[in-house]
């Protein structure tokens, strides 16, 4: 059996630039609890896992809360697990406060 060995030419990979401040901010939000309100009134709460250039968001361990007509009754959440929210349906995104405090506390103690 003959073995072919290819010659390695000059590298054609693009240069990797340093991450922008926005990228660093997004990286800091990874695995934080987020609350995403959508155009149809639903709210999803879960761990921020990733996003893309179209602002689609992937949440892990997501729960869905329906918009209630009565402000006092919230109802039981529906467990979704892994959820993808199309960017054009996102109205607002909030990072849960306890999720941010954990990060600040970790940095201060260590």
PDB file of N, CA and C in Angstrom:
ATOM      1  N   UNK A   1       0.827  -1.176   0.000  1.00  0.00           N
ATOM      2  CA  UNK A   1       0.000   0.000   0.000  1.00  0.00           C
ATOM      3  C   UNK A   1       0.873   1.240   0.000  1.00  0.00           C
ATOM      4  N   UNK A   2       0.577   2.156  -0.849  1.00  0.00           N
ATOM      5  CA  UNK A   2       1.341   3.398  -0.935  1.00  0.00           C
ATOM      6  C   UNK A   2       0.746   4.426   0.004  1.00  0.00           C
ATOM      7  N   UNK A   3       1.583   5.218   0.611  1.00  0.00           N
ATOM      8  CA  UNK A   3       1.145   6.275   1.503  1.00  0.00           C
ATOM      9  C   UNK A   3       1.492   7.613   0.880  1.00  0.00           C
ATOM     10  N   UNK A   4       0.494   8.497   0.811  1.00  0.00           N
ATOM     11  CA  UNK A   4       0.733   9.817   0.236  1.00  0.00           C
ATOM     12  C   UNK A   4       0.951  10.816   1.363  1.00  0.00           C
ATOM     13  N   UNK A   5       1.918  11.661   1.194  1.00  0.00           N
ATOM     14  CA  UNK A   5       2.201  12.706   2.177  1.00  0.00           C
ATOM     15  C   UNK A   5       2.021  14.036   1.477  1.00  0.00           C
ATOM     16  N   UNK A   6       1.114  14.840   1.967  1.00  0.00           N
ATOM     17  CA  UNK A   6       0.860  16.146   1.365  1.00  0.00           C
ATOM     18  C   UNK A   6       1.833  17.160   1.933  1.00  0.00           C
ATOM     19  N   UNK A   7       2.255  18.063   1.062  1.00  0.00           N
ATOM     20  CA  UNK A   7       3.134  19.140   1.518  1.00  0.00           C
ATOM     21  C   UNK A   7       2.294  20.221   2.159  1.00  0.00           C
ATOM     22  N   UNK A   8       2.780  20.741   3.242  1.00  0.00           N
ATOM     23  CA  UNK A   8       2.089  21.845   3.909  1.00  0.00           C
ATOM     24  C   UNK A   8       2.556  23.149   3.302  1.00  0.00           C
ATOM     25  N   UNK A   9       1.625  23.855   2.716  1.00  0.00           N
ATOM     26  CA  UNK A   9       1.940  25.157   2.135  1.00  0.00           C
ATOM     27  C   UNK A   9       1.826  26.226   3.196  1.00  0.00           C
ATOM     28  N   UNK A  10       1.887  27.468   2.773  1.00  0.00           N
ATOM     29  CA  UNK A  10       1.741  28.567   3.738  1.00  0.00           C
ATOM     30  C   UNK A  10       0.357  28.541   4.381  1.00  0.00           C
ATOM     31  N   UNK A  11       0.305  28.941   5.615  1.00  0.00           N
ATOM     32  CA  UNK A  11      -0.950  28.919   6.360  1.00  0.00           C
ATOM     33  C   UNK A  11      -1.948  29.878   5.732  1.00  0.00           C
ATOM     34  N   UNK A  12      -3.162  29.391   5.534  1.00  0.00           N
ATOM     35  CA  UNK A  12      -4.209  30.238   4.964  1.00  0.00           C
ATOM     36  C   UNK A  12      -5.226  30.640   6.020  1.00  0.00           C
ATOM     37  N   UNK A  13      -4.965  30.340   7.282  1.00  0.00           N
ATOM     38  CA  UNK A  13      -5.889  30.705   8.344  1.00  0.00           C
ATOM     39  C   UNK A  13      -5.820  32.204   8.579  1.00  0.00           C
ATOM     40  N   UNK A  14      -6.979  32.838   8.823  1.00  0.00           N
ATOM     41  CA  UNK A  14      -6.977  34.282   9.080  1.00  0.00           C
ATOM     42  C   UNK A  14      -6.362  34.582  10.447  1.00  0.00           C
ATOM     43  N   UNK A  15      -5.813  35.768  10.546  1.00  0.00           N
ATOM     44  CA  UNK A  15      -5.250  36.209  11.821  1.00  0.00           C
ATOM     45  C   UNK A  15      -6.381  36.375  12.830  1.00  0.00           C
ATOM     46  N   UNK A  16      -6.150  35.969  14.058  1.00  0.00           N
ATOM     47  CA  UNK A  16      -7.144  36.101  15.117  1.00  0.00           C
ATOM     48  C   UNK A  16      -6.861  37.398  15.849  1.00  0.00           C
ATOM     49  N   UNK A  17      -7.847  38.287  15.838  1.00  0.00           N
ATOM     50  CA  UNK A  17      -7.669  39.564  16.530  1.00  0.00           C
ATOM     51  C   UNK A  17      -8.124  39.427  17.977  1.00  0.00           C
ATOM     52  N   UNK A  18      -7.761  40.397  18.782  1.00  0.00           N
ATOM     53  CA  UNK A  18      -8.175  40.355  20.183  1.00  0.00           C
ATOM     54  C   UNK A  18      -9.678  40.606  20.262  1.00  0.00           C
ATOM     55  N   UNK A  19     -10.353  39.998  21.249  1.00  0.00           N
ATOM     56  CA  UNK A  19     -11.805  40.147  21.357  1.00  0.00           C
ATOM     57  C   UNK A  19     -12.195  41.593  21.657  1.00  0.00           C
ATOM     58  N   UNK A  20     -13.321  42.010  21.097  1.00  0.00           N
ATOM     59  CA  UNK A  20     -13.818  43.362  21.333  1.00  0.00           C
ATOM     60  C   UNK A  20     -14.391  43.450  22.750  1.00  0.00           C
ATOM     61  N   UNK A  21     -14.574  44.664  23.257  1.00  0.00           N
ATOM     62  CA  UNK A  21     -15.170  44.820  24.596  1.00  0.00           C
ATOM     63  C   UNK A  21     -16.565  44.193  24.681  1.00  0.00           C
ATOM     64  N   UNK A  22     -17.322  44.264  23.571  1.00  0.00           N
ATOM     65  CA  UNK A  22     -18.655  43.661  23.564  1.00  0.00           C
ATOM     66  C   UNK A  22     -18.572  42.140  23.694  1.00  0.00           C
ATOM     67  N   UNK A  23     -17.592  41.544  23.017  1.00  0.00           N
ATOM     68  CA  UNK A  23     -17.415  40.094  23.108  1.00  0.00           C
ATOM     69  C   UNK A  23     -17.040  39.696  24.532  1.00  0.00           C
ATOM     70  N   UNK A  24     -16.162  40.469  25.154  1.00  0.00           N
ATOM     71  CA  UNK A  24     -15.764  40.169  26.529  1.00  0.00           C
ATOM     72  C   UNK A  24     -16.954  40.288  27.481  1.00  0.00           C
ATOM     73  N   UNK A  25     -17.815  41.286  27.229  1.00  0.00           N
ATOM     74  CA  UNK A  25     -18.997  41.457  28.067  1.00  0.00           C
ATOM     75  C   UNK A  25     -19.934  40.256  27.919  1.00  0.00           C
ATOM     76  N   UNK A  26     -20.133  39.800  26.679  1.00  0.00           N
ATOM     77  CA  UNK A  26     -20.975  38.620  26.450  1.00  0.00           C
ATOM     78  C   UNK A  26     -20.373  37.377  27.103  1.00  0.00           C
ATOM     79  N   UNK A  27     -19.066  37.218  26.993  1.00  0.00           N
ATOM     80  CA  UNK A  27     -18.414  36.063  27.622  1.00  0.00           C
ATOM     81  C   UNK A  27     -18.615  36.076  29.126  1.00  0.00           C
ATOM     82  N   UNK A  28     -18.642  37.268  29.717  1.00  0.00           N
ATOM     83  CA  UNK A  28     -18.869  37.390  31.155  1.00  0.00           C
ATOM     84  C   UNK A  28     -20.274  36.989  31.571  1.00  0.00           C
ATOM     85  N   UNK A  29     -21.206  37.001  30.604  1.00  0.00           N
ATOM     86  CA  UNK A  29     -22.593  36.637  30.900  1.00  0.00           C
ATOM     87  C   UNK A  29     -22.884  35.155  30.675  1.00  0.00           C
ATOM     88  N   UNK A  30     -21.936  34.437  30.120  1.00  0.00           N
ATOM     89  CA  UNK A  30     -22.152  33.013  29.882  1.00  0.00           C
ATOM     90  C   UNK A  30     -22.473  32.285  31.180  1.00  0.00           C
ATOM     91  N   UNK A  31     -23.426  31.389  31.119  1.00  0.00           N
ATOM     92  CA  UNK A  31     -23.871  30.574  32.256  1.00  0.00           C
ATOM     93  C   UNK A  31     -24.501  31.385  33.388  1.00  0.00           C
ATOM     94  N   UNK A  32     -24.975  32.576  33.061  1.00  0.00           N
ATOM     95  CA  UNK A  32     -25.721  33.384  34.037  1.00  0.00           C
ATOM     96  C   UNK A  32     -27.210  33.211  33.764  1.00  0.00           C
ATOM     97  N   UNK A  33     -28.015  33.319  34.811  1.00  0.00           N
ATOM     98  CA  UNK A  33     -29.468  33.247  34.641  1.00  0.00           C
ATOM     99  C   UNK A  33     -29.974  34.503  33.965  1.00  0.00           C
ATOM    100  N   UNK A  34     -30.776  34.311  32.910  1.00  0.00           N
ATOM    101  CA  UNK A  34     -31.339  35.436  32.169  1.00  0.00           C
ATOM    102  C   UNK A  34     -32.842  35.290  32.074  1.00  0.00           C
ATOM    103  N   UNK A  35     -33.492  36.441  32.009  1.00  0.00           N
ATOM    104  CA  UNK A  35     -34.943  36.512  31.817  1.00  0.00           C
ATOM    105  C   UNK A  35     -35.157  37.218  30.480  1.00  0.00           C
ATOM    106  N   UNK A  36     -35.778  36.516  29.525  1.00  0.00           N
ATOM    107  CA  UNK A  36     -36.003  37.067  28.195  1.00  0.00           C
ATOM    108  C   UNK A  36     -37.500  37.214  27.960  1.00  0.00           C
ATOM    109  N   UNK A  37     -37.924  38.454  27.697  1.00  0.00           N
ATOM    110  CA  UNK A  37     -39.323  38.716  27.368  1.00  0.00           C
ATOM    111  C   UNK A  37     -39.456  38.697  25.848  1.00  0.00           C
ATOM    112  N   UNK A  38     -40.547  38.072  25.372  1.00  0.00           N
ATOM    113  CA  UNK A  38     -40.730  37.907  23.936  1.00  0.00           C
ATOM    114  C   UNK A  38     -41.954  38.688  23.445  1.00  0.00           C
ATOM    115  N   UNK A  39     -42.019  38.867  22.130  1.00  0.00           N
ATOM    116  CA  UNK A  39     -43.066  39.691  21.523  1.00  0.00           C
ATOM    117  C   UNK A  39     -44.474  39.167  21.791  1.00  0.00           C
ATOM    118  N   UNK A  40     -44.639  37.870  22.018  1.00  0.00           N
ATOM    119  CA  UNK A  40     -45.975  37.312  22.256  1.00  0.00           C
ATOM    120  C   UNK A  40     -46.371  37.334  23.733  1.00  0.00           C
ATOM    121  N   UNK A  41     -45.537  37.943  24.576  1.00  0.00           N
ATOM    122  CA  UNK A  41     -45.873  38.086  25.983  1.00  0.00           C
ATOM    123  C   UNK A  41     -45.273  37.031  26.893  1.00  0.00           C
ATOM    124  N   UNK A  42     -44.715  35.975  26.307  1.00  0.00           N
ATOM    125  CA  UNK A  42     -44.092  34.941  27.146  1.00  0.00           C
ATOM    126  C   UNK A  42     -42.751  35.440  27.676  1.00  0.00           C
ATOM    127  N   UNK A  43     -42.337  34.848  28.797  1.00  0.00           N
ATOM    128  CA  UNK A  43     -41.033  35.122  29.390  1.00  0.00           C
ATOM    129  C   UNK A  43     -40.319  33.801  29.583  1.00  0.00           C
ATOM    130  N   UNK A  44     -39.069  33.733  29.129  1.00  0.00           N
ATOM    131  CA  UNK A  44     -38.255  32.535  29.333  1.00  0.00           C
ATOM    132  C   UNK A  44     -37.134  32.873  30.302  1.00  0.00           C
ATOM    133  N   UNK A  45     -36.895  31.980  31.242  1.00  0.00           N
ATOM    134  CA  UNK A  45     -35.817  32.147  32.217  1.00  0.00           C
ATOM    135  C   UNK A  45     -34.921  30.922  32.120  1.00  0.00           C
ATOM    136  N   UNK A  46     -33.605  31.153  31.992  1.00  0.00           N
ATOM    137  CA  UNK A  46     -32.679  30.036  31.911  1.00  0.00           C
ATOM    138  C   UNK A  46     -31.246  30.510  31.842  1.00  0.00           C
ATOM    139  N   UNK A  47     -30.325  29.569  31.696  1.00  0.00           N
ATOM    140  CA  UNK A  47     -28.899  29.881  31.626  1.00  0.00           C
ATOM    141  C   UNK A  47     -28.521  30.324  30.223  1.00  0.00           C
ATOM    142  N   UNK A  48     -27.846  31.447  30.117  1.00  0.00           N
ATOM    143  CA  UNK A  48     -27.391  31.955  28.824  1.00  0.00           C
ATOM    144  C   UNK A  48     -26.228  31.096  28.346  1.00  0.00           C
ATOM    145  N   UNK A  49     -26.437  30.397  27.233  1.00  0.00           N
ATOM    146  CA  UNK A  49     -25.407  29.507  26.704  1.00  0.00           C
ATOM    147  C   UNK A  49     -24.703  30.083  25.484  1.00  0.00           C
ATOM    148  N   UNK A  50     -25.449  30.716  24.575  1.00  0.00           N
ATOM    149  CA  UNK A  50     -24.796  31.321  23.408  1.00  0.00           C
ATOM    150  C   UNK A  50     -25.756  32.210  22.644  1.00  0.00           C
ATOM    151  N   UNK A  51     -25.180  32.977  21.735  1.00  0.00           N
ATOM    152  CA  UNK A  51     -25.934  33.830  20.823  1.00  0.00           C
ATOM    153  C   UNK A  51     -25.195  33.842  19.493  1.00  0.00           C
ATOM    154  N   UNK A  52     -25.785  34.474  18.494  1.00  0.00           N
ATOM    155  CA  UNK A  52     -25.127  34.587  17.197  1.00  0.00           C
ATOM    156  C   UNK A  52     -25.318  35.985  16.644  1.00  0.00           C
ATOM    157  N   UNK A  53     -24.845  36.206  15.433  1.00  0.00           N
ATOM    158  CA  UNK A  53     -24.906  37.556  14.858  1.00  0.00           C
ATOM    159  C   UNK A  53     -26.325  38.024  14.594  1.00  0.00           C
ATOM    160  N   UNK A  54     -27.293  37.108  14.529  1.00  0.00           N
ATOM    161  CA  UNK A  54     -28.696  37.481  14.321  1.00  0.00           C
ATOM    162  C   UNK A  54     -29.426  37.702  15.644  1.00  0.00           C
ATOM    163  N   UNK A  55     -28.700  37.658  16.745  1.00  0.00           N
ATOM    164  CA  UNK A  55     -29.231  37.855  18.098  1.00  0.00           C
ATOM    165  C   UNK A  55     -30.158  36.727  18.543  1.00  0.00           C
ATOM    166  N   UNK A  56     -30.066  35.560  17.905  1.00  0.00           N
ATOM    167  CA  UNK A  56     -30.761  34.386  18.423  1.00  0.00           C
ATOM    168  C   UNK A  56     -30.068  34.005  19.729  1.00  0.00           C
ATOM    169  N   UNK A  57     -30.830  33.530  20.683  1.00  0.00           N
ATOM    170  CA  UNK A  57     -30.278  33.208  22.001  1.00  0.00           C
ATOM    171  C   UNK A  57     -30.600  31.756  22.337  1.00  0.00           C
ATOM    172  N   UNK A  58     -29.636  31.054  22.901  1.00  0.00           N
ATOM    173  CA  UNK A  58     -29.841  29.700  23.399  1.00  0.00           C
ATOM    174  C   UNK A  58     -29.807  29.756  24.923  1.00  0.00           C
ATOM    175  N   UNK A  59     -30.882  29.259  25.545  1.00  0.00           N
ATOM    176  CA  UNK A  59     -30.956  29.161  27.002  1.00  0.00           C
ATOM    177  C   UNK A  59     -30.984  27.687  27.391  1.00  0.00           C
ATOM    178  N   UNK A  60     -30.251  27.353  28.433  1.00  0.00           N
ATOM    179  CA  UNK A  60     -30.276  26.007  28.989  1.00  0.00           C
ATOM    180  C   UNK A  60     -31.130  25.984  30.236  1.00  0.00           C
ATOM    181  N   UNK A  61     -31.699  24.847  30.558  1.00  0.00           N
ATOM    182  CA  UNK A  61     -32.578  24.687  31.728  1.00  0.00           C
ATOM    183  C   UNK A  61     -33.666  25.759  31.744  1.00  0.00           C
ATOM    184  N   UNK A  62     -34.237  26.012  30.583  1.00  0.00           N
ATOM    185  CA  UNK A  62     -35.205  27.106  30.436  1.00  0.00           C
ATOM    186  C   UNK A  62     -36.577  26.732  30.975  1.00  0.00           C
ATOM    187  N   UNK A  63     -37.236  27.747  31.511  1.00  0.00           N
ATOM    188  CA  UNK A  63     -38.622  27.636  31.950  1.00  0.00           C
ATOM    189  C   UNK A  63     -39.410  28.737  31.263  1.00  0.00           C
ATOM    190  N   UNK A  64     -40.635  28.431  30.889  1.00  0.00           N
ATOM    191  CA  UNK A  64     -41.500  29.386  30.198  1.00  0.00           C
ATOM    192  C   UNK A  64     -42.587  29.864  31.145  1.00  0.00           C
ATOM    193  N   UNK A  65     -42.771  31.177  31.205  1.00  0.00           N
ATOM    194  CA  UNK A  65     -43.837  31.782  31.993  1.00  0.00           C
ATOM    195  C   UNK A  65     -44.771  32.486  31.021  1.00  0.00           C
ATOM    196  N   UNK A  66     -46.059  32.158  31.103  1.00  0.00           N
ATOM    197  CA  UNK A  66     -47.034  32.774  30.212  1.00  0.00           C
ATOM    198  C   UNK A  66     -47.460  34.124  30.749  1.00  0.00           C
ATOM    199  N   UNK A  67     -47.813  35.012  29.839  1.00  0.00           N
ATOM    200  CA  UNK A  67     -48.327  36.321  30.233  1.00  0.00           C
ATOM    201  C   UNK A  67     -49.710  36.110  30.829  1.00  0.00           C
ATOM    202  N   UNK A  68     -49.893  36.576  32.041  1.00  0.00           N
ATOM    203  CA  UNK A  68     -51.196  36.398  32.679  1.00  0.00           C
ATOM    204  C   UNK A  68     -51.990  37.695  32.579  1.00  0.00           C
ATOM    205  N   UNK A  69     -53.307  37.577  32.466  1.00  0.00           N
ATOM    206  CA  UNK A  69     -54.164  38.761  32.421  1.00  0.00           C
ATOM    207  C   UNK A  69     -54.319  39.346  33.819  1.00  0.00           C
ATOM    208  N   UNK A  70     -54.203  38.496  34.818  1.00  0.00           N
ATOM    209  CA  UNK A  70     -54.277  38.930  36.207  1.00  0.00           C
ATOM    210  C   UNK A  70     -52.857  39.116  36.722  1.00  0.00           C
ATOM    211  N   UNK A  71     -52.520  40.316  37.157  1.00  0.00           N
ATOM    212  CA  UNK A  71     -51.148  40.603  37.578  1.00  0.00           C
ATOM    213  C   UNK A  71     -50.762  39.845  38.840  1.00  0.00           C
ATOM    214  N   UNK A  72     -51.744  39.355  39.608  1.00  0.00           N
ATOM    215  CA  UNK A  72     -51.427  38.671  40.855  1.00  0.00           C
ATOM    216  C   UNK A  72     -51.192  37.178  40.672  1.00  0.00           C
ATOM    217  N   UNK A  73     -51.692  36.600  39.576  1.00  0.00           N
ATOM    218  CA  UNK A  73     -51.484  35.162  39.374  1.00  0.00           C
ATOM    219  C   UNK A  73     -50.471  34.943  38.270  1.00  0.00           C
ATOM    220  N   UNK A  74     -49.423  34.274  38.591  1.00  0.00           N
ATOM    221  CA  UNK A  74     -48.354  34.027  37.625  1.00  0.00           C
ATOM    222  C   UNK A  74     -48.468  32.637  37.034  1.00  0.00           C
ATOM    223  N   UNK A  75     -49.054  31.674  37.750  1.00  0.00           N
ATOM    224  CA  UNK A  75     -49.189  30.320  37.240  1.00  0.00           C
ATOM    225  C   UNK A  75     -47.895  29.541  37.367  1.00  0.00           C
ATOM    226  N   UNK A  76     -47.978  28.274  37.040  1.00  0.00           N
ATOM    227  CA  UNK A  76     -46.812  27.395  37.103  1.00  0.00           C
ATOM    228  C   UNK A  76     -45.982  27.542  35.836  1.00  0.00           C
ATOM    229  N   UNK A  77     -44.661  27.549  35.968  1.00  0.00           N
ATOM    230  CA  UNK A  77     -43.821  27.602  34.770  1.00  0.00           C
ATOM    231  C   UNK A  77     -43.834  26.266  34.047  1.00  0.00           C
ATOM    232  N   UNK A  78     -43.608  26.319  32.744  1.00  0.00           N
ATOM    233  CA  UNK A  78     -43.477  25.103  31.949  1.00  0.00           C
ATOM    234  C   UNK A  78     -41.994  24.876  31.713  1.00  0.00           C
ATOM    235  N   UNK A  79     -41.504  23.689  32.035  1.00  0.00           N
ATOM    236  CA  UNK A  79     -40.089  23.365  31.869  1.00  0.00           C
ATOM    237  C   UNK A  79     -39.830  23.030  30.410  1.00  0.00           C
ATOM    238  N   UNK A  80     -38.887  23.745  29.796  1.00  0.00           N
ATOM    239  CA  UNK A  80     -38.554  23.534  28.393  1.00  0.00           C
ATOM    240  C   UNK A  80     -37.225  22.805  28.216  1.00  0.00           C
ATOM    241  N   UNK A  81     -36.294  23.044  29.105  1.00  0.00           N
ATOM    242  CA  UNK A  81     -34.946  22.490  28.937  1.00  0.00           C
ATOM    243  C   UNK A  81     -34.123  23.420  28.062  1.00  0.00           C
ATOM    244  N   UNK A  82     -33.600  22.913  26.954  1.00  0.00           N
ATOM    245  CA  UNK A  82     -32.813  23.716  26.025  1.00  0.00           C
ATOM    246  C   UNK A  82     -33.756  24.449  25.078  1.00  0.00           C
ATOM    247  N   UNK A  83     -33.621  25.775  24.974  1.00  0.00           N
ATOM    248  CA  UNK A  83     -34.536  26.567  24.150  1.00  0.00           C
ATOM    249  C   UNK A  83     -33.769  27.558  23.291  1.00  0.00           C
ATOM    250  N   UNK A  84     -34.236  27.726  22.057  1.00  0.00           N
ATOM    251  CA  UNK A  84     -33.671  28.731  21.151  1.00  0.00           C
ATOM    252  C   UNK A  84     -34.728  29.808  20.937  1.00  0.00           C
ATOM    253  N   UNK A  85     -34.348  31.049  21.196  1.00  0.00           N
ATOM    254  CA  UNK A  85     -35.250  32.174  21.019  1.00  0.00           C
ATOM    255  C   UNK A  85     -34.767  32.967  19.811  1.00  0.00           C
ATOM    256  N   UNK A  86     -35.584  33.055  18.758  1.00  0.00           N
ATOM    257  CA  UNK A  86     -35.183  33.849  17.594  1.00  0.00           C
ATOM    258  C   UNK A  86     -35.015  35.318  17.984  1.00  0.00           C
ATOM    259  N   UNK A  87     -33.967  35.934  17.484  1.00  0.00           N
ATOM    260  CA  UNK A  87     -33.653  37.314  17.847  1.00  0.00           C
ATOM    261  C   UNK A  87     -34.777  38.290  17.566  1.00  0.00           C
ATOM    262  N   UNK A  88     -35.540  38.075  16.494  1.00  0.00           N
ATOM    263  CA  UNK A  88     -36.607  39.025  16.156  1.00  0.00           C
ATOM    264  C   UNK A  88     -37.803  38.925  17.100  1.00  0.00           C
ATOM    265  N   UNK A  89     -37.834  37.927  17.993  1.00  0.00           N
ATOM    266  CA  UNK A  89     -38.898  37.804  18.991  1.00  0.00           C
ATOM    267  C   UNK A  89     -38.485  38.338  20.355  1.00  0.00           C
ATOM    268  N   UNK A  90     -37.234  38.737  20.509  1.00  0.00           N
ATOM    269  CA  UNK A  90     -36.739  39.222  21.801  1.00  0.00           C
ATOM    270  C   UNK A  90     -37.147  40.683  21.998  1.00  0.00           C
ATOM    271  N   UNK A  91     -37.835  40.955  23.106  1.00  0.00           N
ATOM    272  CA  UNK A  91     -38.210  42.322  23.468  1.00  0.00           C
ATOM    273  C   UNK A  91     -37.195  42.883  24.458  1.00  0.00           C
ATOM    274  N   UNK A  92     -36.854  42.090  25.483  1.00  0.00           N
ATOM    275  CA  UNK A  92     -35.872  42.549  26.471  1.00  0.00           C
ATOM    276  C   UNK A  92     -35.154  41.351  27.075  1.00  0.00           C
ATOM    277  N   UNK A  93     -33.941  41.626  27.544  1.00  0.00           N
ATOM    278  CA  UNK A  93     -33.127  40.605  28.209  1.00  0.00           C
ATOM    279  C   UNK A  93     -32.631  41.199  29.516  1.00  0.00           C
ATOM    280  N   UNK A  94     -32.837  40.469  30.607  1.00  0.00           N
ATOM    281  CA  UNK A  94     -32.353  40.897  31.912  1.00  0.00           C
ATOM    282  C   UNK A  94     -31.503  39.786  32.512  1.00  0.00           C
ATOM    283  N   UNK A  95     -30.414  40.179  33.146  1.00  0.00           N
ATOM    284  CA  UNK A  95     -29.597  39.212  33.878  1.00  0.00           C
ATOM    285  C   UNK A  95     -30.096  39.217  35.309  1.00  0.00           C
ATOM    286  N   UNK A  96     -30.374  38.037  35.836  1.00  0.00           N
ATOM    287  CA  UNK A  96     -30.886  37.944  37.200  1.00  0.00           C
ATOM    288  C   UNK A  96     -29.830  38.451  38.177  1.00  0.00           C
ATOM    289  N   UNK A  97     -30.241  39.228  39.162  1.00  0.00           N
ATOM    290  CA  UNK A  97     -29.323  39.880  40.096  1.00  0.00           C
ATOM    291  C   UNK A  97     -28.479  38.874  40.869  1.00  0.00           C
ATOM    292  N   UNK A  98     -29.073  37.782  41.342  1.00  0.00           N
ATOM    293  CA  UNK A  98     -28.312  36.811  42.129  1.00  0.00           C
ATOM    294  C   UNK A  98     -27.212  36.180  41.288  1.00  0.00           C
ATOM    295  N   UNK A  99     -27.412  36.089  39.995  1.00  0.00           N
ATOM    296  CA  UNK A  99     -26.412  35.529  39.096  1.00  0.00           C
ATOM    297  C   UNK A  99     -25.199  36.453  38.996  1.00  0.00           C
ATOM    298  N   UNK A 100     -25.439  37.764  38.980  1.00  0.00           N
ATOM    299  CA  UNK A 100     -24.345  38.734  38.921  1.00  0.00           C
ATOM    300  C   UNK A 100     -23.608  38.814  40.245  1.00  0.00           C
ATOM    301  N   UNK A 101     -24.335  38.721  41.361  1.00  0.00           N
ATOM    302  CA  UNK A 101     -23.692  38.790  42.676  1.00  0.00           C
ATOM    303  C   UNK A 101     -22.732  37.632  42.872  1.00  0.00           C
ATOM    304  N   UNK A 102     -23.097  36.455  42.361  1.00  0.00           N
ATOM    305  CA  UNK A 102     -22.206  35.303  42.464  1.00  0.00           C
ATOM    306  C   UNK A 102     -20.884  35.579  41.777  1.00  0.00           C
ATOM    307  N   UNK A 103     -20.917  36.217  40.627  1.00  0.00           N
ATOM    308  CA  UNK A 103     -19.712  36.524  39.876  1.00  0.00           C
ATOM    309  C   UNK A 103     -18.859  37.543  40.624  1.00  0.00           C
ATOM    310  N   UNK A 104     -19.501  38.595  41.130  1.00  0.00           N
ATOM    311  CA  UNK A 104     -18.750  39.630  41.845  1.00  0.00           C
ATOM    312  C   UNK A 104     -18.160  39.089  43.119  1.00  0.00           C
ATOM    313  N   UNK A 105     -18.918  38.261  43.816  1.00  0.00           N
ATOM    314  CA  UNK A 105     -18.400  37.665  45.049  1.00  0.00           C
ATOM    315  C   UNK A 105     -17.225  36.753  44.789  1.00  0.00           C
ATOM    316  N   UNK A 106     -17.277  36.016  43.692  1.00  0.00           N
ATOM    317  CA  UNK A 106     -16.190  35.096  43.359  1.00  0.00           C
ATOM    318  C   UNK A 106     -14.918  35.885  43.071  1.00  0.00           C
ATOM    319  N   UNK A 107     -15.035  36.957  42.330  1.00  0.00           N
ATOM    320  CA  UNK A 107     -13.855  37.740  41.985  1.00  0.00           C
ATOM    321  C   UNK A 107     -13.246  38.431  43.201  1.00  0.00           C
ATOM    322  N   UNK A 108     -14.080  38.817  44.153  1.00  0.00           N
ATOM    323  CA  UNK A 108     -13.589  39.532  45.324  1.00  0.00           C
ATOM    324  C   UNK A 108     -12.872  38.598  46.295  1.00  0.00           C
ATOM    325  N   UNK A 109     -13.354  37.357  46.388  1.00  0.00           N
ATOM    326  CA  UNK A 109     -12.788  36.426  47.369  1.00  0.00           C
ATOM    327  C   UNK A 109     -11.548  35.734  46.856  1.00  0.00           C
ATOM    328  N   UNK A 110     -11.394  35.585  45.553  1.00  0.00           N
ATOM    329  CA  UNK A 110     -10.288  34.771  45.021  1.00  0.00           C
ATOM    330  C   UNK A 110      -9.322  35.573  44.239  1.00  0.00           C
TER     331      UNK A 110
END
